[in-house]
């Protein structure tokens, strides 16, 4: 590792803590300045602000040669800082999406720990829910498969079920299937649900061209996404209340119309947005506040407020050349099992050894056919995870139960969906 990559936790400077007491009584100014717990200093990139309800504003100092980075909340080599241009002091983040719509956010200002509280509000940032130390946080892994379940791919899924791996609480590892109804067998979907996997809506037709989804009307989206929810409920006998999630075909978001349809039709979360690759991955967040561009790199991100609606973002994976992949199976470079396993382990550690934001393994069944070693890689990687006492491979909705109501590792069974009396 080169010296440039050394990352250090912020450390206070005694002198500057004394100075901060001069700032603390300025309550009205504090409210204006503090939009996050840790923020860039307005003038000095080597300094940063710590905002807490009890102490107020404290000015802190990074070690010499390091500057604060408000995206990762750490002191980093100067080359990686984002504070020098004072960007983080602006109260709103302008999206870089390419839409020509005028911003119509319902909420002014930006999200912070005081105006956005669990269980129904979480800002789009890297902060661990409940502000636990990372070693007290269960590392959640969301294995997801997209598209129809049919004669061509059901055997892959059955093979994965047959290894019956278990989480530390002795419950079976389970995945999330985003099902579309093209080339889909609803009896197979029912079989996956009965095993314990989560089923979510991925549209009825999954039609081409890809751009159709960007300009779909509300009526189109109701037919596609809500229509699929109803088909899954009434033809695969899955309680409609258990079909809570969505992912859009081709990860194409149709702006605010899409999220209006989601929130008006019993969906509680979506997993379509792709984030930037930041030093610390972004945790799932709600859309109470306008989504910042760092959390939605897709075209046509929503601009309005959808209180209590969750987004489980796709955190890009990176390979050894720092090339990014929105979905795991986009990387065709690994030439053998060992290289593919390294790709999996390196990206897992980017979550597990940092803030433990949920780690997504995002696949289509076609990936198993791309290399004869891919099935073995996934199985071996899941076996590797099953040996860890702090890693849970669970459906997305179970993961969100923890995010909404976070508990330290020793109290996980206090959350009903995490209580092993309720599992298989
Ligand atoms: Zn798809």
Coordinates of N, CA, C and O and ligand atoms in Angstrom, one line a residue, residues 146-147 202 206 249-250 364, ligand 1:
X146 N -31.7 -11.5 -10.9 CA -32.7 -10.8 -11.6 C -33.2 -11.6 -12.8 O -32.5 -12.5 -13.3
X147 N -34.5 -11.3 -13.1 CA -35.2 -11.9 -14.3 C -36.0 -13.1 -14.1 O -36.1 -13.6 -12.9
X202 N -39.8 -7.1 -10.8 CA -38.7 -6.7 -11.8 C -39.4 -6.4 -13.1 O -38.8 -6.5 -14.1
X206 N -40.1 -6.7 -19.1 CA -38.7 -6.5 -19.3 C -38.4 -6.1 -20.7 O -37.3 -6.5 -21.3
X249 N -35.8 -2.9 -14.7 CA -35.0 -3.5 -15.8 C -33.9 -2.5 -16.3 O -34.2 -1.3 -16.3
X250 N -32.8 -3.0 -16.5 CA -31.6 -2.3 -17.0 C -31.2 -1.2 -16.1 O -30.5 -0.2 -16.4
X364 N -27.2 -12.4 -12.6 CA -28.2 -13.0 -13.4 C -27.8 -14.4 -13.5 O -26.6 -14.7 -13.6
Ligands
LIG1 ZN1 -33.4 -7.7 -15.6

